[in-house]
Amino acid sequence: MILPSAVDWMELRYFILRRILLLIPTILGLSIFMFILIEAVPKAILVTPYINPHVQIPYIIQEQNALKLLGFNYPPPIAYLFYLDRLFHGDLGLMSMPGYPNSVSAAIIDALPNTIQLTIFASIVSIAIAIPLGTYIGARPNSVADQASRVFSLTGYAIPAFWLALLLQLALGKGTIFGNPFGVLPISGSYNPSLIPYPAPSWFVNGYTDPTHLVIFDSLIHGDIPLFFDALEHIVLPVLTLTYGLLAGILRFMRAGMVDASNQEYVKTARSKGVPEKLVIKKHIRKNAMIPTVTVMGLLVAGLLGGVVLVEYVFSYPGMGYLTTQGILSYQVWLIIGTTLVFGLILVMTNLVVDVVYALTDPRIRY
Amino acid sequence: MANDTNVGGPILKSQTVKHRPRTEDFKHTFKLFIKNELAFVGFVIVLVYFAIAILDYVYPSYLGVRNIDTVASWVPQLASGVPGAPTLAHGWWYIFGETEYFAPIFPVMLAALKTDITYSVAIVITGVLIGTILGTLSGYFGKLYDEVLMRITDIFFSVPTLVLAIAVTTVLGKSLTNVVIALIIIWWPIYARLTRGVSLSIKSNKFVEAATASGSSGLRNVFVHVLPNVLSVVFVQFSLDLGSIVQLFAALDFIGFNQGSPLLPEIGNMLTWGTTYLVAGIWWPIVIPGIFLLIFTVAINLMGDGLRDVLDPKLRR
Amino acid sequence: MMQNSEGTKSDSDVYLRVEKLKTQFFTSRGIVKALDEVNLNIKKGEIFGLVGESGCGKSVTAQSIMYLVPDPPGRIVSGKIYVGNVNMLIGLDRLAKITIKSETNVKIKRNKRLIKRHNYLLSKIRGDRISMIFQEPTLALNPVLRVGDQISENIMLHLKIEMANAILRREMATRKDYESFVQKVFSIGDKDQRGKEILDWCENYSISDAEELVGNIFLTYQDPETIIKSLEFIVNERKSGTDINRLSRARDYYVYQQKLFEATLKLMEAEANGRQDEIESAKYELNEAKREGGTFLSFRVINIFMRRRIEAPLRDAAKRRVIELLTLVNISEPERAAISYPHELSGGMQQRVMIAMALASSPQMLIADEPTTALDVTTQAQILDLIRNLNRQMGSSVLFITHDLAVIAQMCNRVGVMYAGNIVEEADVNTIFDNPKHPYTIGLLRALPRADRIAGKMVKLDTVAGTVPNLITPPSGCRFHPRCKFKMDICEQKKPELDDLGGGHKVACFLYQEPGGSTQ
């Protein structure tokens, strides 16, 4: 009947602004933490990617130059300011891994869209399933469907993501188990390289695509339908793995919220007004049940971001997680610190969004 | 127990009227806990896993469990092109088949459970100790100390746990010992946060105020009033976290922190071996260790949920 | 059916009739026999007070009447609740099959289909004929919905047809309508009657905001032609250009839904009576009604996609009614209150909102379950005044539940005294206070400080010795006998019936009845 008035939107804007200002100390703290981690690494390892073996300049001099460049010839607090300055310029350090760009930032920019794509797809699928299902189950506590969902939630919470990924590869992956009729989905990468014509089209450079860096969307933009379907097939298993855990988490809180809300007094009020049962559940109970779910959303997303690293590793999906695990193997400190920082930023931003959504769902939390 | 109350005189006597004796309370809690069948089943499964782990320390070669550090110790009885499938033909060691290096899965997995449980318990206990002490004091004394501690934990919570663990371990150097240290470093803030909240809420309770009013000192209050209440909450979280830590530890080993000890019997490591034969359709080296890990984490969660129901006074009926 | 028609004929001024209402809670510790065959008759327009100690079943009575007992663990086991002429508990015994193996082992097998139909019946009666004000407004208002939305929800549920008709009348008003209205007003001499006629007309033409304006026109002008012109102007100004065809189609659809409900109700009644021929004919009628639904097929499809558009004029009317209601319950700045959330209002304001919500579709029966207990004293008085005034203005009956005898004396026409799930005494308010009969009532009144008894000297207040019994194992016979000073042998063996002592003063006590007489 009544839409939020203009005043509310103004208030909301101030709320968001204030929240963004509050982020600054957290992000600074994060950068300090990252710097402490960098300081803990031997300097010789830190400067390795800055040294070019093909140049005639002696190693010692190159090392000295690199240390000077990174500010490590100063005491740590000053060196931190150097680090901060480089962060402001988008410089996360260098790395040397075959097949990847030299700059950590460039590598992350190439990989980040894939990770975001996976998490967003998994989130959408989970939320789209969990909210109607949670409503249905929460309105019928202790029914058969409820018991089944509890088992599902429990296993979803307890199952290690990487093992689930391996299981799905075995069960649905192409070429894992001989004669498996369900084994139709590809198990590694984000597309099938043999579908790329030779020479590769101009929008396809070094395995990364323009303009979005997402094979699914870029192939659509450039009208390559077979590649589009192939990329879509490649995303199914990773998203399925991620969805399982997230769905279980949301479902668990949604159910608890529904059960809790349906015991509240205002539900009796609604019934006493003659609101039909379906509407009582949808309008009065569900709206309140969403509140606890939204509050834990930040935690669930943190779990999802952890899961995405493992899932990308198992499926060799070229996102940030895969990049990180590759960095572990060849000991790329700058790369790992850089991805950690970016993961942290993503989580901080997600929490901001969660806070705003929370304020929108629960009018009692007013800015 | 009975003697104590007599020595204490009338004051202590009146106290015992109010509070039930600790043992009595514990018995009552345990009874309530057993009533929850699922939680009890979880508890029993966890006990079995712990028994396996402890048994191996007491009788190192019992059940065939042993620390396998070299390839030579696994007698390649059924050496062929690929690891053998589950069979009983060669004795019950081979009931779950073989994994890489033609190692029988069953005894290796029992050893792996021991490794995982030992490391996880060590991590969680250390984390609990650090976190509880810092958090309780922070919640009780508050002010600047509290503010600083909370900002520090904020930073820890702003990075996904697994990613942070990767970063810290990388920095410390790639070895399992460092994985353990890294997990302790990133795990204590959870307890600090938790116990701070509890001790804050207890601090504002009337009975603590009354104790302070009757001349009880701050530190004494922490030990007498706050800590016992904090512990039950921590215990629940501890039991739930054990599952997450086992998973996390296995995951870190799986994604490549096993370089220092590639043959260590550990679930994550075993799954790494299993992936070698993934495309050959050999499922047992992957499925079976995973199932045993899953059973453990499910049991831990069931037990933890049951404990929470029993120990949380709000839920207790 | 027999009893039904007989009952409604004999006391036609009774609006709410509760017969042998029995509510039990099946808990793990045993069956709590919360209500033991409660009988209640509430006349049109009266305020009936229900009083008793806490735990005696007052609130359970209120919740049972609304069919709001939390299930599980509670269930109404048997009884009848007539609201007007409809039994809310129709077909109750078939909703669930209760097998009692022992006190702690009770199996309840629910019939989902019948429960669904029963809920449908309830949703049509609750809020429309009977509504409820709860004890704690803070908990009873939905925290995430705006106050206005919560009130208008009630209106949109029950007054759609009336509002649609009024809007259609307004949109299609012709000169003829004005002429007949003006003639009618002129023909009425009495001033109050005239005012009422004008008010009704304004409501009927959905221009209730212009009620004063119309009244003034009649006061200032005498010439019918001028009045008609002015009326035309007022109505034309309020026309919103609604799509008349669509709205009338919607109205027809709502009427069809109402018909469907009536046919279903008839079928439920027939099934409850168990007469095969009645069931057959009711089924036939229901099918006939359903067949008519075929003509609404296209409308229903449109309704799914364009519901907001179709209902927009109704929502506007509902919005206006919300403001009126909020003004009626003395909320200053009703427009502002309508768009605020419950937590932004004070406790007293929240309770006013609750009352406005309960009154939204002008129910004939209002249940107030300790509406002032959670409020501070000054607010209490205001809320009580409000309820009394509204009762006078709107003429709806009120079942007023409280543990406060002072409030009862102030508010009610008739009083029922409740003890351990039974009504032990029922009389009009003066009789209860001047001439209480039941030992429990006497005890209660002794516990009340009274100016005429204290009269300057210190008097120790009496209390009723003992406490309310455990209702899992209630005392045999009269449930009050363990606390009663006048206990006789028969009290332990038999339950006393509520007997009329004359003048509507009813008591359930063997002191006042022939021991043999109650066996009949």
mmCIF file of N, CA, C and O in Angstrom, chain C residues 342-372:
data_model
loop_
_atom_site.group_PDB
_atom_site.id
_atom_site.type_symbol
_atom_site.label_atom_id
_atom_site.label_comp_id
_atom_site.label_asym_id
_atom_site.label_seq_id
_atom_site.Cartn_x
_atom_site.Cartn_y
_atom_site.Cartn_z
ATOM 1 N N PRO C 342 5.589 -0.641 13.747
ATOM 2 C CA PRO C 342 5.113 -0.762 15.126
ATOM 3 C C PRO C 342 6.117 -0.291 16.173
ATOM 4 O O PRO C 342 5.732 0.353 17.144
ATOM 5 N N HIS C 343 7.421 -0.563 15.967
ATOM 6 C CA HIS C 343 8.379 -0.224 17.017
ATOM 7 C C HIS C 343 8.546 1.286 17.167
ATOM 8 O O HIS C 343 9.118 1.746 18.143
ATOM 9 N N GLU C 344 8.044 2.039 16.190
ATOM 10 C CA GLU C 344 8.177 3.489 16.281
ATOM 11 C C GLU C 344 7.066 4.115 17.126
ATOM 12 O O GLU C 344 7.060 5.313 17.344
ATOM 13 N N LEU C 345 6.105 3.288 17.559
ATOM 14 C CA LEU C 345 4.987 3.797 18.347
ATOM 15 C C LEU C 345 5.134 3.363 19.809
ATOM 16 O O LEU C 345 5.771 2.362 20.103
ATOM 17 N N SER C 346 4.494 4.117 20.690
ATOM 18 C CA SER C 346 4.540 3.732 22.105
ATOM 19 C C SER C 346 3.558 2.588 22.366
ATOM 20 O O SER C 346 2.726 2.266 21.517
ATOM 21 N N GLY C 347 3.652 1.997 23.560
ATOM 22 C CA GLY C 347 2.802 0.853 23.876
ATOM 23 C C GLY C 347 1.320 1.182 23.755
ATOM 24 O O GLY C 347 0.544 0.410 23.194
ATOM 25 N N GLY C 348 0.923 2.333 24.273
ATOM 26 C CA GLY C 348 -0.479 2.732 24.203
ATOM 27 C C GLY C 348 -0.940 2.908 22.765
ATOM 28 O O GLY C 348 -2.023 2.460 22.379
ATOM 29 N N MET C 349 -0.071 3.547 21.965
ATOM 30 C CA MET C 349 -0.398 3.745 20.550
ATOM 31 C C MET C 349 -0.525 2.410 19.841
ATOM 32 O O MET C 349 -1.427 2.201 19.024
ATOM 33 N N GLN C 350 0.395 1.499 20.186
ATOM 34 C CA GLN C 350 0.342 0.184 19.548
ATOM 35 C C GLN C 350 -0.982 -0.506 19.868
ATOM 36 O O GLN C 350 -1.604 -1.112 18.992
ATOM 37 N N GLN C 351 -1.433 -0.368 21.128
ATOM 38 C CA GLN C 351 -2.685 -1.017 21.486
ATOM 39 C C GLN C 351 -3.849 -0.350 20.754
ATOM 40 O O GLN C 351 -4.793 -1.020 20.338
ATOM 41 N N ARG C 352 -3.771 0.961 20.550
ATOM 42 C CA ARG C 352 -4.807 1.629 19.752
ATOM 43 C C ARG C 352 -4.830 1.086 18.336
ATOM 44 O O ARG C 352 -5.886 0.853 17.749
ATOM 45 N N VAL C 353 -3.622 0.906 17.793
ATOM 46 C CA VAL C 353 -3.537 0.341 16.441
ATOM 47 C C VAL C 353 -4.173 -1.046 16.413
ATOM 48 O O VAL C 353 -4.931 -1.386 15.497
ATOM 49 N N MET C 354 -3.864 -1.840 17.448
ATOM 50 C CA MET C 354 -4.463 -3.177 17.539
ATOM 51 C C MET C 354 -5.987 -3.082 17.510
ATOM 52 O O MET C 354 -6.668 -3.857 16.837
ATOM 53 N N ILE C 355 -6.505 -2.116 18.273
ATOM 54 C CA ILE C 355 -7.958 -1.969 18.332
ATOM 55 C C ILE C 355 -8.494 -1.556 16.970
ATOM 56 O O ILE C 355 -9.485 -2.113 16.481
ATOM 57 N N ALA C 356 -7.801 -0.613 16.335
ATOM 58 C CA ALA C 356 -8.232 -0.184 15.002
ATOM 59 C C ALA C 356 -8.238 -1.375 14.054
ATOM 60 O O ALA C 356 -9.153 -1.548 13.242
ATOM 61 N N MET C 357 -7.224 -2.225 14.190
ATOM 62 C CA MET C 357 -7.128 -3.386 13.314
ATOM 63 C C MET C 357 -8.281 -4.346 13.566
ATOM 64 O O MET C 357 -8.889 -4.881 12.630
ATOM 65 N N ALA C 358 -8.599 -4.529 14.860
ATOM 66 C CA ALA C 358 -9.688 -5.444 15.197
ATOM 67 C C ALA C 358 -11.027 -4.909 14.697
ATOM 68 O O ALA C 358 -11.915 -5.678 14.341
ATOM 69 N N LEU C 359 -11.144 -3.570 14.664
ATOM 70 C CA LEU C 359 -12.427 -2.992 14.266
ATOM 71 C C LEU C 359 -12.528 -2.764 12.771
ATOM 72 O O LEU C 359 -13.567 -2.330 12.274
ATOM 73 N N ALA C 360 -11.432 -3.050 12.044
ATOM 74 C CA ALA C 360 -11.336 -2.607 10.656
ATOM 75 C C ALA C 360 -12.525 -3.020 9.813
ATOM 76 O O ALA C 360 -13.015 -2.248 9.007
ATOM 77 N N SER C 361 -13.007 -4.252 9.980
ATOM 78 C CA SER C 361 -14.138 -4.638 9.143
ATOM 79 C C SER C 361 -15.411 -4.723 9.977
ATOM 80 O O SER C 361 -16.263 -5.560 9.718
ATOM 81 N N SER C 362 -15.539 -3.841 10.959
ATOM 82 C CA SER C 362 -16.704 -3.730 11.841
ATOM 83 C C SER C 362 -17.264 -5.076 12.273
ATOM 84 O O SER C 362 -18.367 -5.438 11.894
ATOM 85 N N PRO C 363 -16.505 -5.849 13.039
ATOM 86 C CA PRO C 363 -17.025 -7.137 13.478
ATOM 87 C C PRO C 363 -18.112 -6.943 14.541
ATOM 88 O O PRO C 363 -18.134 -5.926 15.237
ATOM 89 N N GLN C 364 -18.988 -7.921 14.647
ATOM 90 C CA GLN C 364 -20.053 -7.848 15.647
ATOM 91 C C GLN C 364 -19.552 -8.252 17.020
ATOM 92 O O GLN C 364 -20.179 -7.979 18.028
ATOM 93 N N MET C 365 -18.398 -8.946 17.031
ATOM 94 C CA MET C 365 -17.916 -9.500 18.289
ATOM 95 C C MET C 365 -16.440 -9.174 18.432
ATOM 96 O O MET C 365 -15.670 -9.344 17.505
ATOM 97 N N LEU C 366 -16.079 -8.680 19.602
ATOM 98 C CA LEU C 366 -14.692 -8.309 19.833
ATOM 99 C C LEU C 366 -14.234 -9.012 21.095
ATOM 100 O O LEU C 366 -14.906 -8.946 22.123
ATOM 101 N N ILE C 367 -13.096 -9.699 21.009
ATOM 102 C CA ILE C 367 -12.561 -10.335 22.202
ATOM 103 C C ILE C 367 -11.344 -9.533 22.644
ATOM 104 O O ILE C 367 -10.445 -9.297 21.856
ATOM 105 N N ALA C 368 -11.363 -9.083 23.882
ATOM 106 C CA ALA C 368 -10.231 -8.320 24.393
ATOM 107 C C ALA C 368 -9.582 -9.134 25.495
ATOM 108 O O ALA C 368 -10.149 -9.316 26.561
ATOM 109 N N ASP C 369 -8.379 -9.674 25.199
ATOM 110 C CA ASP C 369 -7.716 -10.550 26.164
ATOM 111 C C ASP C 369 -6.722 -9.726 26.973
ATOM 112 O O ASP C 369 -5.611 -9.492 26.544
ATOM 113 N N GLU C 370 -7.130 -9.298 28.156
ATOM 114 C CA GLU C 370 -6.323 -8.451 29.024
ATOM 115 C C GLU C 370 -5.648 -7.329 28.233
ATOM 116 O O GLU C 370 -4.422 -7.238 28.193
ATOM 117 N N PRO C 371 -6.410 -6.473 27.591
ATOM 118 C CA PRO C 371 -5.796 -5.514 26.668
ATOM 119 C C PRO C 371 -4.977 -4.438 27.360
ATOM 120 O O PRO C 371 -4.238 -3.729 26.702
ATOM 121 N N THR C 372 -5.089 -4.326 28.671
ATOM 122 C CA THR C 372 -4.397 -3.229 29.333
ATOM 123 C C THR C 372 -3.307 -3.696 30.285
ATOM 124 O O THR C 372 -2.620 -2.884 30.891
#
